[in-house]
Amino acid sequence: MTDPQEPVRAVPYGDRAVLVEAADPAAVPGLRAALAAAPLTGQLDLVPAARTLLVVLDRPVTDLDVAALRRLTPAAGERPAAADVELPVVFDGPDLAEVARLTGGSAADLVSRLTALRLTVAFSGFAPGFGYLTGLPADLHVPRRPTPRTRVPAGAVALAGPYAGVYPRPSPGGWQLVGRTDALLFDVDRDPPALLVPGAAVRFREVR
Amino acid sequence: MLTVLAPGPLATVQDAGRCGWASIGVTRSGFADRPAAGLANRLVGNDPGAAAIEATAGGLRVRAERALLVAVTGAPAPLTVDGRPAPLNGPLGLAPGAVLDLGIPPVGLRTYLAVRGGVDVPPVLGSRSTDTLSGLGPGPLRPGDLLAVGPPPPGQPTVDVAPVAPPSSAPLLRVLPGPRRDWLAGEAWTALTAAAWTVTADSDRVGLRLAGPRLHRARDGELPSEGLVPGAVQVPPDGAPVLFLADHPVTGGYPVLAVVVTADLAGAAQLRPGDAVRFRAAR
């Protein structure tokens, strides 16, 4: 586990990658920005996640790489000055009532709480354009469904654990569905292809 | 131009893959067996990362619509051109109208067909690879597909035949400890490196599902999602390990016990359902 004395740990991950683990999850975007601005030699890709940043190289990892990554400090103010993303959401998801019950309020309360939040894209994964949105208060953290659905439609707005997310395309999924949006989450012909990029702020706006 | 007459069980266009998009959830994808595909490309004078056809379990049949220089590498599928046997692992000239046929490989799973100039399908996010997990890139090849071929590269083919050992149907893959070995019981590493594992039928370009002893967790709780690499051996709650290949998800939430060394990934990519596989500590 992360030593609180050590802001950044670096663990070799196979022979071509190093997993950088931040004591403070909020440091991950800054660590990514630092390496994007000053890449290691042969750096192929960076994979930001909940608490970690995976650095993938096209050559064997050396002790020097690990030592350099242990000294990495987050870049300040590197977050892209992207405008907040506002997602129009129809809150009629099949799990809306269940989530309202789990969080101890009415469906209307839940919707007004969700639309008041400013969420942040922490990282992506699961599918192209799927952003893990953080910023839900602890009492809105709900478990995944015990049995995943075999098909969740594109645009489904969902909650699970500390995260909210929007399914970019139809796929199986186990998150609790509270609504849907017609926003286009991922389009390879758009630059950037993903609507939700790490660091972006997101709000839900209720539409009917 | 190249016409696909029959794709076999699964044939896709692949290249070096999509690098640099992991932060928006796009995995690298690309050739499952990079050394074999790179060899096919070099044999026809291409860049090793040029787009080629990856045939799964043979069965691919294509027709050259003009004179083409091709090379076939990887799983040693019996190869014929217009019904006559033709050699693997060397450049092969196809006359206009010639039909190239791949039989079923006796060992290995993935056979590569490179064509001088590369397969020229429209790139998506900088790559012509089919990502079977996310659906990015061209769809799997279908009968009747007409594939354009790019302009010839400046390099000239310089080798007539490359000596290549066929893939093994019972390889020993070297593994390094994974970043979350401490999430698994102490004997999990020993079990991974001692047992004989069997590749199960639900294996694909995303990963190999392995049957063998059940691996147990040392700790409960959910691991926050973190990045994956090809070769990562992840242990889901059912205790049956998954060895990820080219189309692995960008991130995963189960502990990674071990990582196959890059030099042995090609051996993993050539395993087919029913094959045996063992692991040993790389150091």
GROMACS .gro file of N, CA and C in nm, chain B residues 102-251:
model
  450
  310LEU      N    1  -0.565  -2.064  -4.735
  310LEU     CA    2  -0.503  -2.114  -4.611
  310LEU      C    3  -0.585  -2.230  -4.559
  311GLY      N    4  -0.521  -2.343  -4.532
  311GLY     CA    5  -0.587  -2.454  -4.465
  311GLY      C    6  -0.590  -2.430  -4.315
  312ILE      N    7  -0.612  -2.537  -4.242
  312ILE     CA    8  -0.619  -2.524  -4.095
  312ILE      C    9  -0.480  -2.552  -4.038
  313PRO      N   10  -0.425  -2.461  -3.958
  313PRO     CA   11  -0.290  -2.485  -3.905
  313PRO      C   12  -0.289  -2.602  -3.807
  314PRO      N   13  -0.189  -2.692  -3.818
  314PRO     CA   14  -0.181  -2.805  -3.724
  314PRO      C   15  -0.143  -2.759  -3.583
  315VAL      N   16  -0.069  -2.651  -3.571
  315VAL     CA   17  -0.041  -2.588  -3.441
  315VAL      C   18  -0.056  -2.438  -3.457
  316GLY      N   19  -0.075  -2.369  -3.345
  316GLY     CA   20  -0.087  -2.224  -3.351
  316GLY      C   21  -0.226  -2.183  -3.395
  317LEU      N   22  -0.255  -2.054  -3.384
  317LEU     CA   23  -0.390  -2.004  -3.410
  317LEU      C   24  -0.394  -1.894  -3.516
  318ARG      N   25  -0.292  -1.807  -3.515
  318ARG     CA   26  -0.304  -1.684  -3.597
  318ARG      C   27  -0.198  -1.682  -3.707
  319THR      N   28  -0.246  -1.670  -3.830
  319THR     CA   29  -0.160  -1.665  -3.948
  319THR      C   30  -0.171  -1.525  -4.009
  320TYR      N   31  -0.058  -1.469  -4.053
  320TYR     CA   32  -0.056  -1.333  -4.107
  320TYR      C   33  -0.031  -1.335  -4.257
  321LEU      N   34  -0.108  -1.256  -4.327
  321LEU     CA   35  -0.089  -1.237  -4.471
  321LEU      C   36  -0.057  -1.089  -4.492
  322ALA      N   37   0.071  -1.064  -4.526
  322ALA     CA   38   0.112  -0.926  -4.556
  322ALA      C   39   0.118  -0.911  -4.706
  323VAL      N   40   0.088  -0.791  -4.754
  323VAL     CA   41   0.094  -0.764  -4.897
  323VAL      C   42   0.180  -0.638  -4.916
  324ARG      N   43   0.268  -0.645  -5.014
  324ARG     CA   44   0.357  -0.531  -5.036
  324ARG      C   45   0.275  -0.405  -5.065
  325GLY      N   46   0.298  -0.300  -4.984
  325GLY     CA   47   0.217  -0.178  -4.991
  325GLY      C   48   0.120  -0.168  -4.875
  326GLY      N   49   0.092  -0.280  -4.811
  326GLY     CA   50   0.002  -0.279  -4.695
  326GLY      C   51  -0.144  -0.278  -4.735
  327VAL      N   52  -0.230  -0.331  -4.649
  327VAL     CA   53  -0.376  -0.327  -4.672
  327VAL      C   54  -0.421  -0.184  -4.644
  328ASP      N   55  -0.487  -0.124  -4.742
  328ASP     CA   56  -0.521   0.018  -4.729
  328ASP      C   57  -0.670   0.038  -4.701
  329VAL      N   58  -0.710   0.011  -4.578
  329VAL     CA   59  -0.845   0.047  -4.535
  329VAL      C   60  -0.834   0.181  -4.462
  330PRO      N   61  -0.946   0.258  -4.449
  330PRO     CA   62  -0.934   0.389  -4.385
  330PRO      C   63  -0.892   0.376  -4.238
  331PRO      N   64  -0.788   0.449  -4.197
  331PRO     CA   65  -0.748   0.441  -4.056
  331PRO      C   66  -0.850   0.509  -3.965
  332VAL      N   67  -0.863   0.457  -3.844
  332VAL     CA   68  -0.949   0.517  -3.741
  332VAL      C   69  -0.859   0.548  -3.622
  333LEU      N   70  -0.854   0.674  -3.581
  333LEU     CA   71  -0.763   0.718  -3.476
  333LEU      C   72  -0.621   0.670  -3.503
  334GLY      N   73  -0.579   0.684  -3.629
  334GLY     CA   74  -0.441   0.657  -3.664
  334GLY      C   75  -0.405   0.511  -3.685
  335SER      N   76  -0.503   0.421  -3.684
  335SER     CA   77  -0.470   0.280  -3.701
  335SER      C   78  -0.577   0.210  -3.784
  336ARG      N   79  -0.534   0.106  -3.857
  336ARG     CA   80  -0.627   0.026  -3.937
  336ARG      C   81  -0.669  -0.101  -3.865
  337SER      N   82  -0.632  -0.113  -3.737
  337SER     CA   83  -0.662  -0.235  -3.662
  337SER      C   84  -0.809  -0.246  -3.627
  338THR      N   85  -0.858  -0.370  -3.628
  338THR     CA   86  -0.990  -0.401  -3.575
  338THR      C   87  -0.975  -0.429  -3.426
  339ASP      N   88  -1.039  -0.346  -3.344
  339ASP     CA   89  -1.039  -0.371  -3.199
  339ASP      C   90  -1.167  -0.449  -3.169
  340THR      N   91  -1.153  -0.578  -3.144
  340THR     CA   92  -1.273  -0.662  -3.132
  340THR      C   93  -1.350  -0.632  -3.004
  341LEU      N   94  -1.285  -0.570  -2.905
  341LEU     CA   95  -1.356  -0.540  -2.780
  341LEU      C   96  -1.445  -0.417  -2.796
  342SER      N   97  -1.390  -0.310  -2.855
  342SER     CA   98  -1.467  -0.185  -2.862
  342SER      C   99  -1.535  -0.167  -2.997
  343GLY      N  100  -1.496  -0.245  -3.098
  343GLY     CA  101  -1.556  -0.229  -3.229
  343GLY      C  102  -1.494  -0.118  -3.313
  344LEU      N  103  -1.386  -0.056  -3.266
  344LEU     CA  104  -1.320   0.047  -3.347
  344LEU      C  105  -1.247  -0.017  -3.465
  345GLY      N  106  -1.234   0.059  -3.573
  345GLY     CA  107  -1.163   0.008  -3.690
  345GLY      C  108  -1.256  -0.070  -3.781
  346PRO      N  109  -1.200  -0.128  -3.889
  346PRO     CA  110  -1.284  -0.200  -3.983
  346PRO      C  111  -1.346  -0.322  -3.917
  347GLY      N  112  -1.460  -0.365  -3.965
  347GLY     CA  113  -1.523  -0.486  -3.912
  347GLY      C  114  -1.445  -0.610  -3.956
  348PRO      N  115  -1.473  -0.724  -3.895
  348PRO     CA  116  -1.409  -0.848  -3.942
  348PRO      C  117  -1.436  -0.867  -4.091
  349LEU      N  118  -1.341  -0.929  -4.161
  349LEU     CA  119  -1.355  -0.945  -4.306
  349LEU      C  120  -1.470  -1.039  -4.339
  350ARG      N  121  -1.539  -1.006  -4.451
  350ARG     CA  122  -1.652  -1.087  -4.497
  350ARG      C  123  -1.629  -1.128  -4.641
  351PRO      N  124  -1.693  -1.237  -4.682
  351PRO     CA  125  -1.678  -1.277  -4.823
  351PRO      C  126  -1.721  -1.162  -4.914
  352GLY      N  127  -1.640  -1.135  -5.015
  352GLY     CA  128  -1.674  -1.028  -5.110
  352GLY      C  129  -1.607  -0.896  -5.079
  353ASP      N  130  -1.549  -0.883  -4.958
  353ASP     CA  131  -1.480  -0.757  -4.926
  353ASP      C  132  -1.366  -0.735  -5.027
  354LEU      N  133  -1.357  -0.611  -5.074
  354LEU     CA  134  -1.250  -0.573  -5.166
  354LEU      C  135  -1.155  -0.485  -5.087
  355LEU      N  136  -1.030  -0.528  -5.072
  355LEU     CA  137  -0.934  -0.453  -4.992
  355LEU      C  138  -0.835  -0.384  -5.084
  356ALA      N  139  -0.821  -0.252  -5.066
  356ALA     CA  140  -0.722  -0.178  -5.144
  356ALA      C  141  -0.583  -0.209  -5.089
  357VAL      N  142  -0.485  -0.197  -5.177
  357VAL     CA  143  -0.345  -0.216  -5.138
  357VAL      C  144  -0.273  -0.083  -5.158
  358GLY      N  145  -0.192  -0.045  -5.059
  358GLY     CA  146  -0.124   0.084  -5.063
  358GLY      C  147  -0.011   0.086  -5.165
  359PRO      N  148   0.048   0.205  -5.187
  359PRO     CA  149   0.161   0.216  -5.280
  359PRO      C  150   0.281   0.139  -5.227
  360PRO      N  151   0.364   0.085  -5.315
  360PRO     CA  152   0.480   0.008  -5.267
  360PRO      C  153   0.575   0.095  -5.185
  361PRO      N  154   0.626   0.043  -5.076
  361PRO     CA  155   0.720   0.120  -4.994
  361PRO      C  156   0.855   0.127  -5.063
  362PRO      N  157   0.942   0.218  -5.017
  362PRO     CA  158   1.074   0.231  -5.081
  362PRO      C  159   1.161   0.107  -5.060
  363GLY      N  160   1.142   0.036  -4.948
  363GLY     CA  161   1.227  -0.079  -4.918
  363GLY      C  162   1.202  -0.193  -5.015
  364GLN      N  163   1.308  -0.267  -5.048
  364GLN     CA  164   1.295  -0.384  -5.135
  364GLN      C  165   1.305  -0.510  -5.050
  365PRO      N  166   1.228  -0.614  -5.086
  365PRO     CA  167   1.244  -0.741  -5.015
  365PRO      C  168   1.386  -0.793  -5.039
  366THR      N  169   1.449  -0.841  -4.933
  366THR     CA  170   1.589  -0.884  -4.947
  366THR      C  171   1.609  -1.029  -4.906
  367VAL      N  172   1.504  -1.094  -4.856
  367VAL     CA  173   1.520  -1.230  -4.803
  367VAL      C  174   1.425  -1.322  -4.880
  368ASP      N  175   1.474  -1.442  -4.916
  368ASP     CA  176   1.390  -1.538  -4.988
  368ASP      C  177   1.307  -1.621  -4.893
  369VAL      N  178   1.366  -1.658  -4.780
  369VAL     CA  179   1.294  -1.740  -4.684
  369VAL      C  180   1.353  -1.712  -4.546
  370ALA      N  181   1.264  -1.705  -4.445
  370ALA     CA  182   1.310  -1.681  -4.309
  370ALA      C  183   1.293  -1.810  -4.229
  371PRO      N  184   1.399  -1.856  -4.161
  371PRO     CA  185   1.383  -1.976  -4.079
  371PRO      C  186   1.304  -1.943  -3.953
  372VAL      N  187   1.191  -2.008  -3.936
  372VAL     CA  188   1.103  -1.976  -3.824
  372VAL      C  189   1.057  -2.107  -3.760
  373ALA      N  190   1.067  -2.115  -3.627
  373ALA     CA  191   1.014  -2.232  -3.557
  373ALA      C  192   0.863  -2.219  -3.547
  374PRO      N  193   0.790  -2.329  -3.565
  374PRO     CA  194   0.644  -2.318  -3.550
  374PRO      C  195   0.608  -2.291  -3.404
  375PRO      N  196   0.490  -2.231  -3.379
  375PRO     CA  197   0.449  -2.209  -3.240
  375PRO      C  198   0.432  -2.341  -3.167
  376SER      N  199   0.439  -2.336  -3.035
  376SER     CA  200   0.423  -2.456  -2.953
  376SER      C  201   0.279  -2.465  -2.904
  377SER      N  202   0.226  -2.589  -2.897
  377SER     CA  203   0.093  -2.605  -2.841
  377SER      C  204   0.100  -2.633  -2.691
  378ALA      N  205   0.221  -2.626  -2.633
  378ALA     CA  206   0.236  -2.640  -2.487
  378ALA      C  207   0.356  -2.556  -2.441
  379PRO      N  208   0.349  -2.423  -2.458
  379PRO     CA  209   0.466  -2.341  -2.429
  379PRO      C  210   0.486  -2.320  -2.278
  380LEU      N  211   0.607  -2.280  -2.246
  380LEU     CA  212   0.641  -2.238  -2.109
  380LEU      C  213   0.662  -2.087  -2.119
  381LEU      N  214   0.576  -2.010  -2.055
  381LEU     CA  215   0.582  -1.863  -2.066
  381LEU      C  216   0.646  -1.806  -1.939
  382ARG      N  217   0.742  -1.716  -1.959
  382ARG     CA  218   0.807  -1.653  -1.843
  382ARG      C  219   0.720  -1.539  -1.790
  383VAL      N  220   0.709  -1.533  -1.657
  383VAL     CA  221   0.627  -1.427  -1.594
  383VAL      C  222   0.708  -1.351  -1.491
  384LEU      N  223   0.678  -1.222  -1.482
  384LEU     CA  224   0.730  -1.136  -1.375
  384LEU      C  225   0.616  -1.114  -1.275
  385PRO      N  226   0.651  -1.088  -1.148
  385PRO     CA  227   0.544  -1.061  -1.051
  385PRO      C  228   0.462  -0.940  -1.093
  386GLY      N  229   0.331  -0.948  -1.078
  386GLY     CA  230   0.244  -0.837  -1.114
  386GLY      C  231   0.236  -0.735  -1.001
  387PRO      N  232   0.177  -0.621  -1.028
  387PRO     CA  233   0.173  -0.514  -0.927
  387PRO      C  234   0.084  -0.547  -0.808
  388ARG      N  235  -0.006  -0.642  -0.819
  388ARG     CA  236  -0.098  -0.671  -0.707
  388ARG      C  237  -0.086  -0.814  -0.660
  389ARG      N  238   0.038  -0.866  -0.666
  389ARG     CA  239   0.061  -1.001  -0.616
  389ARG      C  240   0.019  -1.011  -0.469
  390ASP      N  241   0.031  -0.901  -0.395
  390ASP     CA  242  -0.002  -0.904  -0.251
  390ASP      C  243  -0.153  -0.913  -0.226
  391TRP      N  244  -0.235  -0.895  -0.330
  391TRP     CA  245  -0.381  -0.910  -0.313
  391TRP      C  246  -0.421  -1.057  -0.318
  392LEU      N  247  -0.328  -1.143  -0.358
  392LEU     CA  248  -0.361  -1.285  -0.371
  392LEU      C  249  -0.289  -1.364  -0.263
  393ALA      N  250  -0.345  -1.480  -0.232
  393ALA     CA  251  -0.285  -1.565  -0.128
  393ALA      C  252  -0.144  -1.603  -0.169
  394GLY      N  253  -0.058  -1.626  -0.067
  394GLY     CA  254   0.083  -1.655  -0.093
  394GLY      C  255   0.103  -1.769  -0.189
  395GLU      N  256   0.014  -1.868  -0.184
  395GLU     CA  257   0.035  -1.985  -0.269
  395GLU      C  258  -0.013  -1.961  -0.413
  396ALA      N  259  -0.076  -1.846  -0.440
  396ALA     CA  260  -0.127  -1.822  -0.575
  396ALA      C  261  -0.013  -1.817  -0.677
  397TRP      N  262   0.095  -1.750  -0.642
  397TRP     CA  263   0.210  -1.741  -0.734
  397TRP      C  264   0.268  -1.880  -0.759
  398THR      N  265   0.282  -1.957  -0.650
  398THR     CA  266   0.335  -2.093  -0.663
  398THR      C  267   0.243  -2.177  -0.752
  399ALA      N  268   0.111  -2.163  -0.729
  399ALA     CA  269   0.016  -2.240  -0.808
  399ALA      C  270   0.024  -2.199  -0.956
  400LEU      N  271   0.035  -2.068  -0.981
  400LEU     CA  272   0.042  -2.022  -1.120
  400LEU      C  273   0.163  -2.083  -1.189
  401THR      N  274   0.278  -2.085  -1.121
  401THR     CA  275   0.402  -2.128  -1.187
  401THR      C  276   0.425  -2.278  -1.178
  402ALA      N  277   0.340  -2.351  -1.104
  402ALA     CA  278   0.359  -2.495  -1.092
  402ALA      C  279   0.257  -2.574  -1.175
  403ALA      N  280   0.137  -2.518  -1.191
  403ALA     CA  281   0.028  -2.596  -1.249
  403ALA      C  282   0.039  -2.604  -1.401
  404ALA      N  283  -0.028  -2.705  -1.458
  404ALA     CA  284  -0.050  -2.711  -1.602
  404ALA      C  285  -0.187  -2.647  -1.626
  405TRP      N  286  -0.191  -2.544  -1.708
  405TRP     CA  287  -0.316  -2.472  -1.736
  405TRP      C  288  -0.367  -2.512  -1.873
  406THR      N  289  -0.497  -2.503  -1.889
  406THR     CA  290  -0.558  -2.533  -2.019
  406THR      C  291  -0.630  -2.409  -2.070
  407VAL      N  292  -0.608  -2.377  -2.197
  407VAL     CA  293  -0.676  -2.263  -2.259
  407VAL      C  294  -0.821  -2.303  -2.288
  408THR      N  295  -0.915  -2.221  -2.241
  408THR     CA  296  -1.056  -2.259  -2.256
  408THR      C  297  -1.115  -2.199  -2.383
  409ALA      N  298  -1.236  -2.248  -2.416
  409ALA     CA  299  -1.297  -2.214  -2.545
  409ALA      C  300  -1.340  -2.068  -2.553
  410ASP      N  301  -1.357  -2.000  -2.438
  410ASP     CA  302  -1.402  -1.861  -2.446
  410ASP      C  303  -1.284  -1.764  -2.454
  411SER      N  304  -1.172  -1.810  -2.507
  411SER     CA  305  -1.055  -1.724  -2.528
  411SER      C  306  -1.066  -1.655  -2.663
  412ASP      N  307  -1.010  -1.534  -2.672
  412ASP     CA  308  -1.019  -1.457  -2.796
  412ASP      C  309  -0.906  -1.354  -2.799
  413ARG      N  310  -0.918  -1.253  -2.887
  413ARG     CA  311  -0.814  -1.151  -2.895
  413ARG      C  312  -0.806  -1.066  -2.768
  414VAL      N  313  -0.911  -1.063  -2.690
  414VAL     CA  314  -0.909  -0.988  -2.563
  414VAL      C  315  -0.818  -1.060  -2.463
  415GLY      N  316  -0.835  -1.192  -2.451
  415GLY     CA  317  -0.752  -1.263  -2.356
  415GLY      C  318  -0.777  -1.412  -2.358
  416LEU      N  319  -0.685  -1.484  -2.294
  416LEU     CA  320  -0.697  -1.628  -2.279
  416LEU      C  321  -0.757  -1.656  -2.142
  417ARG      N  322  -0.863  -1.735  -2.138
  417ARG     CA  323  -0.917  -1.781  -2.011
  417ARG      C  324  -0.851  -1.916  -1.981
  418LEU      N  325  -0.802  -1.931  -1.860
  418LEU     CA  326  -0.722  -2.048  -1.826
  418LEU      C  327  -0.793  -2.133  -1.722
  419ALA      N  328  -0.797  -2.264  -1.746
  419ALA     CA  329  -0.855  -2.358  -1.650
  419ALA      C  330  -0.742  -2.430  -1.578
  420GLY      N  331  -0.757  -2.444  -1.447
  420GLY     CA  332  -0.656  -2.509  -1.364
  420GLY      C  333  -0.697  -2.493  -1.220
  421PRO      N  334  -0.601  -2.493  -1.128
  421PRO     CA  335  -0.639  -2.474  -0.988
  421PRO      C  336  -0.697  -2.334  -0.967
  422ARG      N  337  -0.789  -2.323  -0.873
  422ARG     CA  338  -0.849  -2.194  -0.842
  422ARG      C  339  -0.749  -2.112  -0.760
  423LEU      N  340  -0.729  -1.986  -0.798
  423LEU     CA  341  -0.637  -1.899  -0.724
  423LEU      C  342  -0.718  -1.815  -0.625
  424HIS      N  343  -0.668  -1.807  -0.502
  424HIS     CA  344  -0.745  -1.741  -0.396
  424HIS      C  345  -0.690  -1.604  -0.364
  425ARG      N  346  -0.784  -1.518  -0.321
  425ARG     CA  347  -0.750  -1.384  -0.277
  425ARG      C  348  -0.691  -1.387  -0.135
  426ALA      N  349  -0.601  -1.294  -0.107
  426ALA     CA  350  -0.552  -1.276   0.030
  426ALA      C  351  -0.632  -1.169   0.101
  427ARG      N  352  -0.696  -1.082   0.024
  427ARG     CA  353  -0.770  -0.971   0.086
  427ARG      C  354  -0.900  -0.948   0.012
  428ASP      N  355  -0.999  -0.901   0.087
  428ASP     CA  356  -1.128  -0.870   0.027
  428ASP      C  357  -1.128  -0.725  -0.019
  429GLY      N  358  -1.242  -0.681  -0.066
  429GLY     CA  359  -1.253  -0.542  -0.106
  429GLY      C  360  -1.230  -0.529  -0.254
  430GLU      N  361  -1.264  -0.411  -0.305
  430GLU     CA  362  -1.250  -0.386  -0.448
  430GLU      C  363  -1.124  -0.308  -0.475
  431LEU      N  364  -1.048  -0.356  -0.572
  431LEU     CA  365  -0.930  -0.283  -0.616
  431LEU      C  366  -0.976  -0.170  -0.707
  432PRO      N  367  -0.935  -0.046  -0.680
  432PRO     CA  368  -0.972   0.059  -0.775
  432PRO      C  369  -0.917   0.026  -0.913
  433SER      N  370  -0.993   0.054  -1.017
  433SER     CA  371  -0.950   0.022  -1.154
  433SER      C  372  -0.812   0.079  -1.181
  434GLU      N  373  -0.731   0.001  -1.253
  434GLU     CA  374  -0.600   0.052  -1.295
  434GLU      C  375  -0.563  -0.007  -1.430
  435GLY      N  376  -0.462   0.053  -1.492
  435GLY     CA  377  -0.425   0.018  -1.629
  435GLY      C  378  -0.383  -0.127  -1.645
  436LEU      N  379  -0.405  -0.180  -1.765
  436LEU     CA  380  -0.365  -0.317  -1.799
  436LEU      C  381  -0.265  -0.313  -1.914
  437VAL      N  382  -0.189  -0.422  -1.930
  437VAL     CA  383  -0.099  -0.437  -2.044
  437VAL      C  384  -0.123  -0.575  -2.105
  438PRO      N  385  -0.085  -0.595  -2.234
  438PRO     CA  386  -0.089  -0.731  -2.286
  438PRO      C  387   0.006  -0.818  -2.204
  439GLY      N  388  -0.037  -0.938  -2.170
  439GLY     CA  389   0.046  -1.026  -2.087
  439GLY      C  390   0.009  -1.023  -1.941
  440ALA      N  391  -0.073  -0.925  -1.899
  440ALA     CA  392  -0.116  -0.919  -1.760
  440ALA      C  393  -0.203  -1.041  -1.728
  441VAL      N  394  -0.173  -1.108  -1.615
  441VAL     CA  395  -0.252  -1.223  -1.571
  441VAL      C  396  -0.337  -1.175  -1.454
  442GLN      N  397  -0.466  -1.155  -1.482
  442GLN     CA  398  -0.558  -1.098  -1.385
  442GLN      C  399  -0.640  -1.210  -1.322
  443VAL      N  400  -0.670  -1.194  -1.192
  443VAL     CA  401  -0.746  -1.298  -1.124
  443VAL      C  402  -0.882  -1.242  -1.081
  444PRO      N  403  -0.989  -1.274  -1.155
  444PRO     CA  404  -1.124  -1.228  -1.118
  444PRO      C  405  -1.175  -1.307  -0.997
  445PRO      N  406  -1.291  -1.267  -0.942
  445PRO     CA  407  -1.339  -1.331  -0.819
  445PRO      C  408  -1.357  -1.483  -0.830
  446ASP      N  409  -1.381  -1.536  -0.951
  446ASP     CA  410  -1.399  -1.682  -0.961
  446ASP      C  411  -1.267  -1.759  -0.950
  447GLY      N  412  -1.154  -1.688  -0.941
  447GLY     CA  413  -1.025  -1.754  -0.921
  447GLY      C  414  -0.963  -1.815  -1.044
  448ALA      N  415  -1.027  -1.800  -1.161
  448ALA     CA  416  -0.971  -1.854  -1.286
  448ALA      C  417  -0.899  -1.741  -1.360
  449PRO      N  418  -0.767  -1.751  -1.379
  449PRO     CA  419  -0.693  -1.638  -1.434
  449PRO      C  420  -0.724  -1.608  -1.581
  450VAL      N  421  -0.708  -1.482  -1.617
  450VAL     CA  422  -0.723  -1.436  -1.756
  450VAL      C  423  -0.590  -1.375  -1.797
  451LEU      N  424  -0.536  -1.422  -1.910
  451LEU     CA  425  -0.411  -1.366  -1.963
  451LEU      C  426  -0.450  -1.273  -2.078
  452PHE      N  427  -0.429  -1.144  -2.059
  452PHE     CA  428  -0.477  -1.048  -2.159
  452PHE      C  429  -0.388  -1.044  -2.282
  453LEU      N  430  -0.454  -1.026  -2.397
  453LEU     CA  431  -0.385  -1.013  -2.526
  453LEU      C  432  -0.411  -0.874  -2.584
  454ALA      N  433  -0.401  -0.861  -2.716
  454ALA     CA  434  -0.397  -0.728  -2.781
  454ALA      C  435  -0.519  -0.641  -2.754
  455ASP      N  436  -0.640  -0.698  -2.749
  455ASP     CA  437  -0.761  -0.616  -2.734
  455ASP      C  438  -0.807  -0.609  -2.589
  456HIS      N  439  -0.712  -0.614  -2.495
  456HIS     CA  440  -0.746  -0.607  -2.352
  456HIS      C  441  -0.816  -0.475  -2.320
  457PRO      N  442  -0.903  -0.475  -2.215
  457PRO     CA  443  -0.960  -0.346  -2.174
  457PRO      C  444  -0.849  -0.253  -2.127
  458VAL      N  445  -0.874  -0.122  -2.137
  458VAL     CA  446  -0.772  -0.024  -2.097
  458VAL      C  447  -0.743  -0.036  -1.947
  459THR      N  448  -0.849  -0.052  -1.868
  459THR     CA  449  -0.831  -0.063  -1.723
  459THR      C  450  -0.909  -0.184  -1.673
   0.00000   0.00000   0.00000
